[in-house]
Coordinates of C-alpha atoms and ligand atoms in Angstrom, one line a residue:
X1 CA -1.6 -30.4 1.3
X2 CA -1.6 -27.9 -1.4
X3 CA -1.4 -29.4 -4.9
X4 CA 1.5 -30.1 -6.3
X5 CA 2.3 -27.2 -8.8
X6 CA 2.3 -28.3 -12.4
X7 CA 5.9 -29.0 -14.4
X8 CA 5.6 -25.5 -16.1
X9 CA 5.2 -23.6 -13.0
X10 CA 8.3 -21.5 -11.7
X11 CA 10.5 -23.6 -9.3
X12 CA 9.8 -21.0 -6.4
X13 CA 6.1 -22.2 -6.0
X14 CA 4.9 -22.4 -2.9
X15 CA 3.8 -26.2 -2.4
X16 CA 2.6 -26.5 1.1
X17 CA -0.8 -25.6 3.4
X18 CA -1.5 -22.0 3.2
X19 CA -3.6 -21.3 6.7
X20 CA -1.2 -20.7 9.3
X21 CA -3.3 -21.0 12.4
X22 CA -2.6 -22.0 16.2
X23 CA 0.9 -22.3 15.4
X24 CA 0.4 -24.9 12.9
X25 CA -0.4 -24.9 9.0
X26 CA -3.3 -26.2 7.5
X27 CA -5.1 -26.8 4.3
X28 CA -8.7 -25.6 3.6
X29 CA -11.3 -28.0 2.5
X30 CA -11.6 -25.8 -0.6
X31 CA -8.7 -24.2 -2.8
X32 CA -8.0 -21.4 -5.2
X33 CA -5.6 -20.7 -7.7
X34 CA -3.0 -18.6 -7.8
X35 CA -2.0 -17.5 -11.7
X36 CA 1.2 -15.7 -13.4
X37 CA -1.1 -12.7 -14.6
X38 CA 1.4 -12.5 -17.5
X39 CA 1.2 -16.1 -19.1
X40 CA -2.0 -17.3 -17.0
X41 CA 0.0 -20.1 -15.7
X42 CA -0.9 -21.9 -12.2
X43 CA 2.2 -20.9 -9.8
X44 CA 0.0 -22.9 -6.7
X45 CA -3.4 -23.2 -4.8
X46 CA -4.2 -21.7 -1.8
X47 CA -6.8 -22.9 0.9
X48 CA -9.9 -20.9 1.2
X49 CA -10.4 -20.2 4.6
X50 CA -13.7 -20.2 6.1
X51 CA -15.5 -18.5 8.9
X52 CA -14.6 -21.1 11.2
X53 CA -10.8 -21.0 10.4
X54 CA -11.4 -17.1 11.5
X55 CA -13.0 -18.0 15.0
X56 CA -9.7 -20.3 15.6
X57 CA -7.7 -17.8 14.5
X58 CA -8.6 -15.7 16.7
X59 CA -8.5 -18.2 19.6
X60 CA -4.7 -18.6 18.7
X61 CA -3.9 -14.3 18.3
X62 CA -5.4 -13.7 21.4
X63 CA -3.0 -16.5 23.2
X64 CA -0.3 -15.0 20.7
X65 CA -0.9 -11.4 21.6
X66 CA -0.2 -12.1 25.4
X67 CA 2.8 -13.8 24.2
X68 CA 4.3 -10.6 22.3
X69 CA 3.4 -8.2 24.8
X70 CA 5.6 -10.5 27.7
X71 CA 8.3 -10.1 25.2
X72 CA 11.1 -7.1 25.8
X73 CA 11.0 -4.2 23.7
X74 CA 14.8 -6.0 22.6
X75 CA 13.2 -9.0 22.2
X76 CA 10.6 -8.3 19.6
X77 CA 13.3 -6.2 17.6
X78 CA 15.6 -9.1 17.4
X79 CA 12.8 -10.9 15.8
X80 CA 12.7 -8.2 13.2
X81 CA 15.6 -7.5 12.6
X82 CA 16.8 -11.4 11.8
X83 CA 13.8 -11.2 9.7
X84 CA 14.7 -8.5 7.7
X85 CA 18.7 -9.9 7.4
X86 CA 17.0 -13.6 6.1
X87 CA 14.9 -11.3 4.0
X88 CA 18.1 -9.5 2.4
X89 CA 19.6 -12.9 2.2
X90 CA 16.4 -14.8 0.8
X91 CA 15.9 -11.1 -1.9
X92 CA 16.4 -12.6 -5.3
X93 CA 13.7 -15.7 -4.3
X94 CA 10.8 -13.4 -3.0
X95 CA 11.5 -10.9 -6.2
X96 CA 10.5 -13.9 -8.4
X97 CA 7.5 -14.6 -6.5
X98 CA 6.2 -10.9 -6.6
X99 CA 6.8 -11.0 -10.2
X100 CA 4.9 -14.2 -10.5
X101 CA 1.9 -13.4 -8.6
X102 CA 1.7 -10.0 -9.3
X103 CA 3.3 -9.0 -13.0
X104 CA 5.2 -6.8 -11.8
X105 CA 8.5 -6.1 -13.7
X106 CA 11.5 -7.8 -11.8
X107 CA 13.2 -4.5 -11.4
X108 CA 10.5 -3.2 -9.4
X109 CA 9.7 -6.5 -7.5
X110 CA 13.7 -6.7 -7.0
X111 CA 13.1 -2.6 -5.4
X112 CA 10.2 -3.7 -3.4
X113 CA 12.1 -6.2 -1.3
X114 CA 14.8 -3.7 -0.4
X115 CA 12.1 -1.2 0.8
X116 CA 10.4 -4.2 2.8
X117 CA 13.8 -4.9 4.4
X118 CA 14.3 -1.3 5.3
X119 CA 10.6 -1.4 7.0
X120 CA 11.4 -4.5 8.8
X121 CA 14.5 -2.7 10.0
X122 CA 12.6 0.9 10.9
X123 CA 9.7 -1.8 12.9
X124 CA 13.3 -3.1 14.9
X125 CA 14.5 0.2 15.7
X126 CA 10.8 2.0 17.0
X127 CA 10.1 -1.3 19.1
X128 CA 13.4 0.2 21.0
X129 CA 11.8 3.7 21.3
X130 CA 8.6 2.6 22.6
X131 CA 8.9 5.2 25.7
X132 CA 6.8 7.9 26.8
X133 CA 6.7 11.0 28.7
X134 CA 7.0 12.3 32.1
X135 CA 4.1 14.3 32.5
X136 CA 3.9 18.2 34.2
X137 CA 0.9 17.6 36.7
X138 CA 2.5 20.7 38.8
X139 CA 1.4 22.9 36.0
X140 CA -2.0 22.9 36.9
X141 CA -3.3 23.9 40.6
X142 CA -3.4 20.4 42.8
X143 CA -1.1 18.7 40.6
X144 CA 1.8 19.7 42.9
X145 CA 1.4 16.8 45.0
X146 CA 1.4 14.2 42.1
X147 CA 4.2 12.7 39.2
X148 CA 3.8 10.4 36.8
X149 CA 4.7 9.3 33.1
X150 CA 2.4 8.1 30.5
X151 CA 4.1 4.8 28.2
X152 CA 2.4 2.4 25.2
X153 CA 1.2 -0.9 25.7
X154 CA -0.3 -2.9 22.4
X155 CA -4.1 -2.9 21.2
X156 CA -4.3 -6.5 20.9
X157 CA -5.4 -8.5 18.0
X158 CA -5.1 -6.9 14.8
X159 CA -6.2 -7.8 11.6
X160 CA -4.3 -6.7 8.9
X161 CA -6.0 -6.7 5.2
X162 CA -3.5 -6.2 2.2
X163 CA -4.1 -5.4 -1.3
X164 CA -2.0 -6.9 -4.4
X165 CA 0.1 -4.7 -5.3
X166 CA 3.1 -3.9 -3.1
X167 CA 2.1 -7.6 -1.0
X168 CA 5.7 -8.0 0.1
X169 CA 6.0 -4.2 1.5
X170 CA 2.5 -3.5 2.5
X171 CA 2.3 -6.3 4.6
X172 CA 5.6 -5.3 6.5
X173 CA 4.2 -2.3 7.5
X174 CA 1.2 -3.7 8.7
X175 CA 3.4 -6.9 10.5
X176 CA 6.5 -4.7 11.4
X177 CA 4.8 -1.9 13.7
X178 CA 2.5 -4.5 15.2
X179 CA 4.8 -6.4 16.2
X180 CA 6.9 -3.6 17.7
X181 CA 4.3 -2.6 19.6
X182 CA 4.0 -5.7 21.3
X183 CA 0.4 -6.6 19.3
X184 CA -0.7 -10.4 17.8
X185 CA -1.6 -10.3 13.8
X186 CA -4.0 -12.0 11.8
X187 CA -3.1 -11.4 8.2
X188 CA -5.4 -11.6 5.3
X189 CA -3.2 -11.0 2.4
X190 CA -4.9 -10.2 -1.0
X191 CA -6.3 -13.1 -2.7
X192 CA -4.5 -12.5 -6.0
X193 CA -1.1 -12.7 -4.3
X194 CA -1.1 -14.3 -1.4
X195 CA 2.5 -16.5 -1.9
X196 CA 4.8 -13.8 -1.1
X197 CA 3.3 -13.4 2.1
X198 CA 2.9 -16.9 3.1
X199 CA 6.9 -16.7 2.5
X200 CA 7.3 -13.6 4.8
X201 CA 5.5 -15.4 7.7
X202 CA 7.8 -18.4 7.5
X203 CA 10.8 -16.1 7.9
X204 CA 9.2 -14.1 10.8
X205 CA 8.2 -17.8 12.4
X206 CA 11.8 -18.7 11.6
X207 CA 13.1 -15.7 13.3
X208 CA 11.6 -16.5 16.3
X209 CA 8.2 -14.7 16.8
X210 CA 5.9 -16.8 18.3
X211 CA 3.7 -19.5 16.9
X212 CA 0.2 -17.6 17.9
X213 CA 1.5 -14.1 17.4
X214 CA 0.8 -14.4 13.2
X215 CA -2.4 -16.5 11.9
X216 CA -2.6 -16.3 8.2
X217 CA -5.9 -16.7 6.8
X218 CA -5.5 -16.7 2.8
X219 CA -8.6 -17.4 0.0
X220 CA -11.5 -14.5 -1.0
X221 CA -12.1 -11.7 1.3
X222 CA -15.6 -12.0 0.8
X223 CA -15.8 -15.3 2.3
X224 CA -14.4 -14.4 5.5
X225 CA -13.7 -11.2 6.2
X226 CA -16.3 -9.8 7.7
X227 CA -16.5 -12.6 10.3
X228 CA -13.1 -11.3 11.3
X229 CA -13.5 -7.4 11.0
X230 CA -16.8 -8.0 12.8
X231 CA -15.1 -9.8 16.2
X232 CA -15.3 -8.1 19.5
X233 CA -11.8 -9.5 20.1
X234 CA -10.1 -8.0 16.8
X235 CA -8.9 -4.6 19.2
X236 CA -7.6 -3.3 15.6
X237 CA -8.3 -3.3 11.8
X238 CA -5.6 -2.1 9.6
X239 CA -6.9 -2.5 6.2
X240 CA -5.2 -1.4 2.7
X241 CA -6.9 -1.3 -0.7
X242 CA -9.9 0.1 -2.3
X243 CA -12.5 2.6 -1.4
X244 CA -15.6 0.5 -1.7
X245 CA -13.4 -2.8 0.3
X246 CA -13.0 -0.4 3.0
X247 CA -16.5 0.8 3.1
X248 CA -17.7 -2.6 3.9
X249 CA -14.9 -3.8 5.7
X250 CA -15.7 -0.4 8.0
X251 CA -19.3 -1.3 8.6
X252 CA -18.5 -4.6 9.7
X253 CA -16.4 -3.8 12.4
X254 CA -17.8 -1.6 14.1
X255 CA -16.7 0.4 16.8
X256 CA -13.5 -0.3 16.9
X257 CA -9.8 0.7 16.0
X258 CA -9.2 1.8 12.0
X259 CA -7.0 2.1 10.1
X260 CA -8.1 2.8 6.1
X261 CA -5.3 3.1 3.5
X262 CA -7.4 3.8 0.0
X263 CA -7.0 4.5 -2.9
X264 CA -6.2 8.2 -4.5
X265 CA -6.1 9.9 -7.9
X266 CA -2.8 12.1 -7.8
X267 CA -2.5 15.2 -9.8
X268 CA 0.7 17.1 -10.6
X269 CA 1.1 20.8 -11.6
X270 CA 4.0 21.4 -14.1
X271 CA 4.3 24.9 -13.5
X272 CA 5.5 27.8 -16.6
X273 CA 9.1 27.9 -15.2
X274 CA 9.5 23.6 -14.8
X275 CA 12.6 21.7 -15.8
X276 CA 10.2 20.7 -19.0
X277 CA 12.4 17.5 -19.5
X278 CA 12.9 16.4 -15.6
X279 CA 9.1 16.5 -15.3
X280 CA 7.6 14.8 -18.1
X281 CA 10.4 12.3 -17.4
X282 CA 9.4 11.9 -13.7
X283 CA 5.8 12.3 -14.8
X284 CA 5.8 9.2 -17.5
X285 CA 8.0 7.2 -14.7
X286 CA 5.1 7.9 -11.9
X287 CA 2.0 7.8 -14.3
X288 CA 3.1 3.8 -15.1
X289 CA 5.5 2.4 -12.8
X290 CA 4.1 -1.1 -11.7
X291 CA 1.7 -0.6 -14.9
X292 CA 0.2 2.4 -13.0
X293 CA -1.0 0.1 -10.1
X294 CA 0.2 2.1 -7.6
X295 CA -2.4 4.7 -5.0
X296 CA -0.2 7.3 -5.9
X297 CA 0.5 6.6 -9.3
X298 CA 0.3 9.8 -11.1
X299 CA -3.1 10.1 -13.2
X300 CA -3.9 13.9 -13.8
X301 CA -1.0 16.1 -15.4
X302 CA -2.3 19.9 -15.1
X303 CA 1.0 22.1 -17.5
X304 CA 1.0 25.3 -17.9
X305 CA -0.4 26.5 -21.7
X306 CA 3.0 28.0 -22.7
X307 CA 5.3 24.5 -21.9
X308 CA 1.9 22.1 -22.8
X309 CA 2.9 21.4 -26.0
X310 CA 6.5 20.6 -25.4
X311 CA 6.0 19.0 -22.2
X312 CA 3.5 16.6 -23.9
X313 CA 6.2 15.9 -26.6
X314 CA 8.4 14.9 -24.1
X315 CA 6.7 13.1 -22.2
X316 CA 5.1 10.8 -25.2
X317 CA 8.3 10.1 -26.4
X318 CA 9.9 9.1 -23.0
X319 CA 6.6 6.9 -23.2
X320 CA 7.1 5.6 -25.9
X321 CA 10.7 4.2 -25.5
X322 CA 9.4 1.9 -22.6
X323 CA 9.7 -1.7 -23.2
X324 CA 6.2 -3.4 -22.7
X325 CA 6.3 -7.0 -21.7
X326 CA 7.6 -10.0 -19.9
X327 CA 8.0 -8.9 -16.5
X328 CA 10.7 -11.1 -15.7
X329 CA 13.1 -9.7 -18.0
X330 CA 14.9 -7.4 -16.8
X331 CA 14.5 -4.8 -19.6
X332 CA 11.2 -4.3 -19.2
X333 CA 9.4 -1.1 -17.8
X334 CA 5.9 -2.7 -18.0
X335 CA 4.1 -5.6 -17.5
X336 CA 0.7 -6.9 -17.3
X337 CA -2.2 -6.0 -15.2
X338 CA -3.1 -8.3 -12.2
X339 CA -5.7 -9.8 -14.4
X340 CA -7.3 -10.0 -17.7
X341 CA -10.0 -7.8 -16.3
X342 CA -8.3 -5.2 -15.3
X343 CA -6.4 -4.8 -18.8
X344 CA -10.3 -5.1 -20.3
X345 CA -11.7 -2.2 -17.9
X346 CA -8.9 -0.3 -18.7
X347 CA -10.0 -0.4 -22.6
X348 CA -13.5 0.3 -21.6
X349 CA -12.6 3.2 -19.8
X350 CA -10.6 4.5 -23.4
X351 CA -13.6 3.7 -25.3
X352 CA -15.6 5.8 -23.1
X353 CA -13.2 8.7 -22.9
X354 CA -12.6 8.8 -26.3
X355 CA -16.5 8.7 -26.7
X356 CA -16.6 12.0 -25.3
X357 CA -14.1 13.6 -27.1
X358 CA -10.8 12.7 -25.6
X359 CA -7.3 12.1 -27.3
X360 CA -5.6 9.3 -27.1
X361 CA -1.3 10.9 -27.6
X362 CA -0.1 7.2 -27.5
X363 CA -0.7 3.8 -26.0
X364 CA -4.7 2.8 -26.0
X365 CA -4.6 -0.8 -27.1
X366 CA -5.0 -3.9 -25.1
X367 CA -3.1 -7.1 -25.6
X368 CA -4.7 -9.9 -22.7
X369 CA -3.4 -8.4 -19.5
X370 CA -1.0 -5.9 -21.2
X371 CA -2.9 -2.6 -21.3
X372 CA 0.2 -0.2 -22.7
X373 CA 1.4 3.3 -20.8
X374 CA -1.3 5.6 -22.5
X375 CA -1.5 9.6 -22.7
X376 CA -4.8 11.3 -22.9
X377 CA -5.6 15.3 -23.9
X378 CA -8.9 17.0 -24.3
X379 CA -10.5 14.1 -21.6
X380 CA -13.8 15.8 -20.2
X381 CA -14.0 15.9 -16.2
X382 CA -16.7 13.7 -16.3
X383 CA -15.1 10.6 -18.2
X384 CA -13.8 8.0 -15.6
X385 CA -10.1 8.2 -16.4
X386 CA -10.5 11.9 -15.1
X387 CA -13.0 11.4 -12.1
X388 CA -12.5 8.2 -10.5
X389 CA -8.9 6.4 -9.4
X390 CA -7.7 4.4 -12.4
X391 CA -5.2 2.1 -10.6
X392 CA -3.9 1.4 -14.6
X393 CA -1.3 2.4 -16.4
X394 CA -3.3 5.5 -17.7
X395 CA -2.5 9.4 -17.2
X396 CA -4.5 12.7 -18.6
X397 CA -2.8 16.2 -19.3
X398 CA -4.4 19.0 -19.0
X399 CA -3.2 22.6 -20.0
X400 CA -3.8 25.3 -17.3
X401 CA -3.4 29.5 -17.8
X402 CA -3.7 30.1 -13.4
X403 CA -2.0 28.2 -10.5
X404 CA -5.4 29.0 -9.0
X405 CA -7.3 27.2 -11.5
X406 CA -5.1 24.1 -11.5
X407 CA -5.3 23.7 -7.9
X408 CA -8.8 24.1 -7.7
X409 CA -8.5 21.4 -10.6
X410 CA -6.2 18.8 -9.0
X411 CA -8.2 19.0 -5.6
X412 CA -11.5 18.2 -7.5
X413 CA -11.8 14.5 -6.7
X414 CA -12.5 12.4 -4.0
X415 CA -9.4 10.4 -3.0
X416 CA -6.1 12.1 -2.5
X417 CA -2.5 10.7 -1.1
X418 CA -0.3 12.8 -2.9
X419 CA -0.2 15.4 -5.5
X420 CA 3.1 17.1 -6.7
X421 CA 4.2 20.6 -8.2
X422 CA 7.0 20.8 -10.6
X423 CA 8.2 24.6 -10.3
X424 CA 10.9 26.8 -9.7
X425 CA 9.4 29.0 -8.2
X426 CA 9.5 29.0 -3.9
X427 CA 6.8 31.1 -4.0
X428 CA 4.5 29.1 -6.3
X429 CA 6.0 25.9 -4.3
X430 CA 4.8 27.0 -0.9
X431 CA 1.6 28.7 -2.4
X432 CA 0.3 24.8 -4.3
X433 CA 1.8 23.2 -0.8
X434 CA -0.9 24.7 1.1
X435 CA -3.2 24.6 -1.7
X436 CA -3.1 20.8 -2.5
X437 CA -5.6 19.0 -0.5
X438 CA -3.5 16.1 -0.3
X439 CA -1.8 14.2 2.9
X440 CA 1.7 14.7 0.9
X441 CA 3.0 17.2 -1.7
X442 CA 6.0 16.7 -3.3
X443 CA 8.3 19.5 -4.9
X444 CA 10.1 18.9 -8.0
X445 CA 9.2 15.0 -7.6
X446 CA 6.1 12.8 -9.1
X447 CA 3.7 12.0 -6.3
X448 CA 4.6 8.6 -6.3
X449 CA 7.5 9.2 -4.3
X450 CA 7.5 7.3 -1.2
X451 CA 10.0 7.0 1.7
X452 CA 8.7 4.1 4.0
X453 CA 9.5 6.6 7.5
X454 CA 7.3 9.1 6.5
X455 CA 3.6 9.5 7.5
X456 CA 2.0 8.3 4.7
X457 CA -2.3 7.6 4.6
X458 CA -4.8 9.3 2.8
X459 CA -6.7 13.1 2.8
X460 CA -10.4 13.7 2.3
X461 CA -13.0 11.0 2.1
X462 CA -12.2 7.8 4.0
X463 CA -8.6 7.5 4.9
X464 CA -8.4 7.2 8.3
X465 CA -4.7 7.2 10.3
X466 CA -1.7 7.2 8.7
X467 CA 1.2 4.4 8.1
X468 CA 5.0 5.3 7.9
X469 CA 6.7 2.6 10.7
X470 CA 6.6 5.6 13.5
X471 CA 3.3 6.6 12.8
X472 CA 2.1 2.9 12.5
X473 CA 3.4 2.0 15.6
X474 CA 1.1 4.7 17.5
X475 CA -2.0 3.7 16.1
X476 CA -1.3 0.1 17.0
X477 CA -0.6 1.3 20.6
X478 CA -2.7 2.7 23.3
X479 CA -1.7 5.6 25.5
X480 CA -1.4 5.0 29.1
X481 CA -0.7 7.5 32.0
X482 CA 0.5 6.5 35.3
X483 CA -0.1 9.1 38.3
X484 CA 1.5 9.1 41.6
X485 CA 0.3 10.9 44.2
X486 CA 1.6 11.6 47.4
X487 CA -0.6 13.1 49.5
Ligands
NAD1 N1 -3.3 3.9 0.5 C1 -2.4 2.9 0.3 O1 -1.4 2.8 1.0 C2 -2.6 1.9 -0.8 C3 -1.5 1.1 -1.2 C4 -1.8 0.1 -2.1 C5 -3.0 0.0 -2.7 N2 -4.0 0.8 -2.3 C6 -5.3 0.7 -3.0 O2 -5.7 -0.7 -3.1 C7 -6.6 -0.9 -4.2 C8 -6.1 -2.0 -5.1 O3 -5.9 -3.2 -4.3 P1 -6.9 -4.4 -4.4 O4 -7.5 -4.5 -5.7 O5 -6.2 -5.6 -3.8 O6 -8.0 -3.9 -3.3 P2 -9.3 -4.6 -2.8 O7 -10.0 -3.6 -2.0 O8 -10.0 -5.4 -3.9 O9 -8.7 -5.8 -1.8 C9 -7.9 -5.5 -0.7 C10 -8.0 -6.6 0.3 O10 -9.3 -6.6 0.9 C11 -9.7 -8.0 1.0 N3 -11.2 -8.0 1.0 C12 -12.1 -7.9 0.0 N4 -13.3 -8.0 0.5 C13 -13.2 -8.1 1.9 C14 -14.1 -8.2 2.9 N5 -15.4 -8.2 2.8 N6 -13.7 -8.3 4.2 C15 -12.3 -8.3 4.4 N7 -11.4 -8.2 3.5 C16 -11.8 -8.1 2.2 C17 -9.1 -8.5 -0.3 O11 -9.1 -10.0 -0.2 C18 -7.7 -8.0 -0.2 O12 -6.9 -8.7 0.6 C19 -6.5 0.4 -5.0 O13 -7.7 1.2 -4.7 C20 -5.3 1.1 -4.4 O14 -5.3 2.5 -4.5 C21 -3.9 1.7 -1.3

C-alpha cells in the first residue's frame, strides 16, 4: 500500500497502489513522493515502477488491446462518454488535485477539467465516425472489374508519455482517441504529477473499459522508459514533453509509430494598427498563464516602433495588477513553478540576460518556487530567454520598423507551435499567416489559444504528427483497403 498521507496533507490524497497492471493495482518495491510545489508538503507516494513492471504491462495491453478492438464502435464511446459525465460530476475534486500536484492556480485547474471533459466527449463522438471510403478503382484502366472500401482498425499497444503541466487534459487526448480507435494504453504520466491521472484511470475502469486495456506505470521516466519505448510490441508511442525527452525517448523505440508533442517558443507580432490595449492584455494573459508553463505560452513580443512604448506600458501594468501566490485561492493569477528548480533556473536565466545588457520592465525576483510574471527589453538574441523555450513565466519585447523583419525574427528559433499577429490589417494578417513558420497562427489572439478539436502538434525540428481528438484518432489507426474483384 501507498503510505498513509501525513495529517497536513489535502484530504483528496490519493492513498492507495499506484501501478495499475493486469487489471489489478499494485505497489512498487520502491516509492517516490509527490509534493504541493507551493508549500513543499507530501500530498502521497507513488510506486516506482521498474523494468519488469513494464514487461507485465505489456503482457496485460496486449490481452487488453484485443479486448478494445472486439468492442463496437458504440461500445467504446459509451465508455467515454460515462467517463467524461463522472468527470463533470467528480470536477471540483480533480481541480484540487491539479492544483496540488502541479501549482497551478484553481481557476485554471478548475478550466482544465472542463476542457478534459470536452476531449473525453470529442474521443466519444470520433469512435462513432470511425468509417472510411469507398474507393474509385474504375478510374484507373483494369479497375473496372473490382470495388472495395478502405476502413481503420487500431495500432495496438500504445504508450502514452505525459508531461506535468496540463496532466489531466493531456492525458485525455492521449487515452480518449486511443481508445476510440479501438487501441490498449499504457500510460506513463509525468512523475511530478502523477495523482490526477491515477484518478482519471479509476473513472475510465469505473466506466467500464476493460481491466487490460489501461496499465499505469507511475515513478521516473528514466527508470523505465526506455524498456517500454524500446518493445517490439508497443505498435505506438505518443509522447508529450520536452525536446531533449523526446530525443531519447525517439532513439529507443525505434522503428516504430511517433507521435512527438515538444516544446515551442511562440512569438507574437503586434502590428502599427493593433488594438494597443486588447494585445498587451491578451499578451500578459498568454506570456504567464499557468506561470508561463505552457508550449505555447507566449515568450517573444515583436511591436511595431511607433505603439512600443505604449504597448509596453500597458502591458507592464496589466502585469503588474496580477495577484502572485497561493494557487488555491481563487484570486490568484500565478502560482508557483513545479519545483524549486525551476523558479531557481528561471533567476539564472535573468542574471544571464541582464548580464548582457537586457531590461528587466517588472517582475525578476524569485521567492522558493514563485518566480513572478517578468517583462524584458533590449534582451540580446543570444541570451536563453530569447533563444531557447523558457516554459516560465518570462516574456521579451522587441520593437520592430518591417513586418519582414519581424517575421524573419519570430521564425528564428527552433521549436514552433504557435505564433500570433495582432493587426488590423487583412492584408498584413494573411501576409504573417503564410509567413509564420508555425503549425498554428492565430489572428487577433495570443498563441496560446487552444481549442482541443483542432490539429494541434508542432512545426520545424522534431514534432512529429499532430493531436486534436480527430487528428489523434488517425495516427492511432492504421488504414486498411478492402478490394473485390470479380473477374
Ligand atoms: N506540444 C505539446 O502539446 C506540449 C504540451 C505540454 C507540454 N509540452 C512540453 O513539455 C515540456 C515540459 O514537460 P515536462 O517537464 O514534464 O517534460 P519532460 O520531457 O521532462 O517529461 C515528459 C514525460 O517524459 C517522461 N520521461 C522522462 N524520461 C523518459 C525516458 N527516458 N523514457 C520515457 N519517458 C521519459 C517523464 O517522466 C514525463 O512523464 C516542455 O518542453 C513543454 O513545452 C508540450
Amino acid at each position: 500500500m501507498l503510505a498513509q498521507p501525513p495529517a497536513h496533507a489535502p484530504a483528496h490524497a490519493v492513498v492507495r497502489p499506484s501501478l495499475h497492471i493486469a487489471g489489478a493495482w499494485r505497489d512498487g518495491a520502491t516509492r517516490m513522493d509527490v509534493r504541493n510545489p507551493y508549500d513543499g508538503s507530501l500530498i502521497a507516494q507513488v510506486a516506482c515502477a521498474t523494468p519488469a513492471d513494464v514487461d507485465d504491462a505489456i503482457a496485460s495491453a496486449l490481452v487488453g488491446q484485443r479486448a478494445m478492438a472486439a468492442l463496437t464502435t458504440g461500445e467504446r464511446a459509451a465508455i467515454l462518454h460515462r467517463t467524461a459525465d463522472m468527470l463533470a460530476a467528480d470536477a471540483a475534486r480533480f481541480a484540487a488535485m491539479i492544483t496540488a500536484e502541479t501549482g497551478k492556480i484553481i481557476r485554471a485547474a478548475t478550466k482544465e477539467v472542463s476542457r478534459a471533459v470536452n476531449t473525453l466527449r470529442l474521443s466519444a463522438e470520433e469512435a462513432t465516425r470511425l468509417s472510411g471510403e469507398t474507393i474509385a478503382f474504375d478510374s484507373f484502366p483494369g479497375g473496372e472489374t473490382r470495388h472495395g472500401f478502405y476502413v481503420y482498425e487500431p495500432v495496438g499497444v500504445i504508450a502514452a508519455i505525459t508531461p506535468f503541466n496540463d496532466p489531466l487534459n493531456l492525458a485525455c487526448h492521449k487515452l480518449g482517441p486511443a481508445f476510440a480507435a479501438g487501441n490498449s494504453v499504457i500510460l506513463k504520466p509525468a512523475d511530478q504529477a502523477p495523482l490526477t491521472a491515477i484518478m482519471l484511470a479509476e473513472l475510465l475502469l469505473a466506466a467500464g473499459l476493460p481491466a487490460d486495456a489501461l496499465n499505469l506505470l507511475t515513478g521516473r521516466g528514466g527508470d523505465f522508459g526506455t524498456a517500454l519505448v524500446a518493445s517490439p510490441d508497443i505498435a505506438m508511442v505518443s509522447f508529450t514533453g520536452g525536446a531533449r525527452t523526446g530525443e531519447t525517448i525517439a532513439r529507443a523505440a525505434g522503428i516504430k509509430r511517433i507521435a512527438m508533442e515538444l516544446g515551442a517558443n511562440a512569438a507574437v507580432i503586434v502590428a502599427a494598427d493593433a488594438d494597443i490595449g486588447k494585445a498587451a492584455d491578451a499578451c500578459a494573459s498568454g506570456a504567464f498563464w499557468a506561470a508561463g508553463q505552457n508550449c505555447i505560452g507566449v515568450q517573444r513580443i515583436f511591436v511595431h516602433q511607433s505603439i512600443y512604448a505604449a504597448f509596453r506600458d500597458r502591458m507592464v501594468a496589466t502585469t503588474e495588477a496580477m495577484v502572485v501566490g497561493d494557487p488555491m485561492d481563487p484570486a490568484t493569477d500565478i502560482g508557483p513553478m513545479i519545483a524549486v528548480g525551476e523558479a531557481e533556473r528561471m533567476a539564472a536565466w535573468t542574471d544571464e540576460a541582464v548580464a548582457l545588457g537586457a531590461r528587466v520592465c517588472t517582475g525578476g525576483r524569485r521567492d522558493g518556487a514563485i518566480f513572478p510574471p517578468t517583462i524584458f527589453e533590449q534582451a540580446p538574441p543570444d541570451a536563453r530567454i530569447v533563444r531557447q523555450e523558457a516554459f516560465g513565466p518570462i516574456v521579451s519585447l522587441f520593437p520592430y520598423a518591417d513586418l519582414d523583419d519581424a517575421i524573419a525574427a519570430a521564425n528564428a528559433v527552433d521549436h514552433a507551435i504557435h505564433a500570433a499577429i495582432f493587426t488590423a490589417s487583412l492584408r498584413d494578417a494573411h501576409h504573417a499567416a503564410r509567413g509564420l513558420q508555425a503549425a498554428g497562427v492565430m489572428i487577433n489572439d495570443s498563441t496560446d489559444y487552444r481549442l482541443d478539436a483542432m490539429p494541434f502538434g508542432g512545426a520545424r525540428r522534431g514534432n512529429m504528427g499532430r493531436e486534436g481528438v480527430r487528428f489523434a484518432v488517425r495516427e492511432m489507426s492504421h488504414t486498411k483497403v478492402v478490394c473485390f474483384h470479380e473477374g
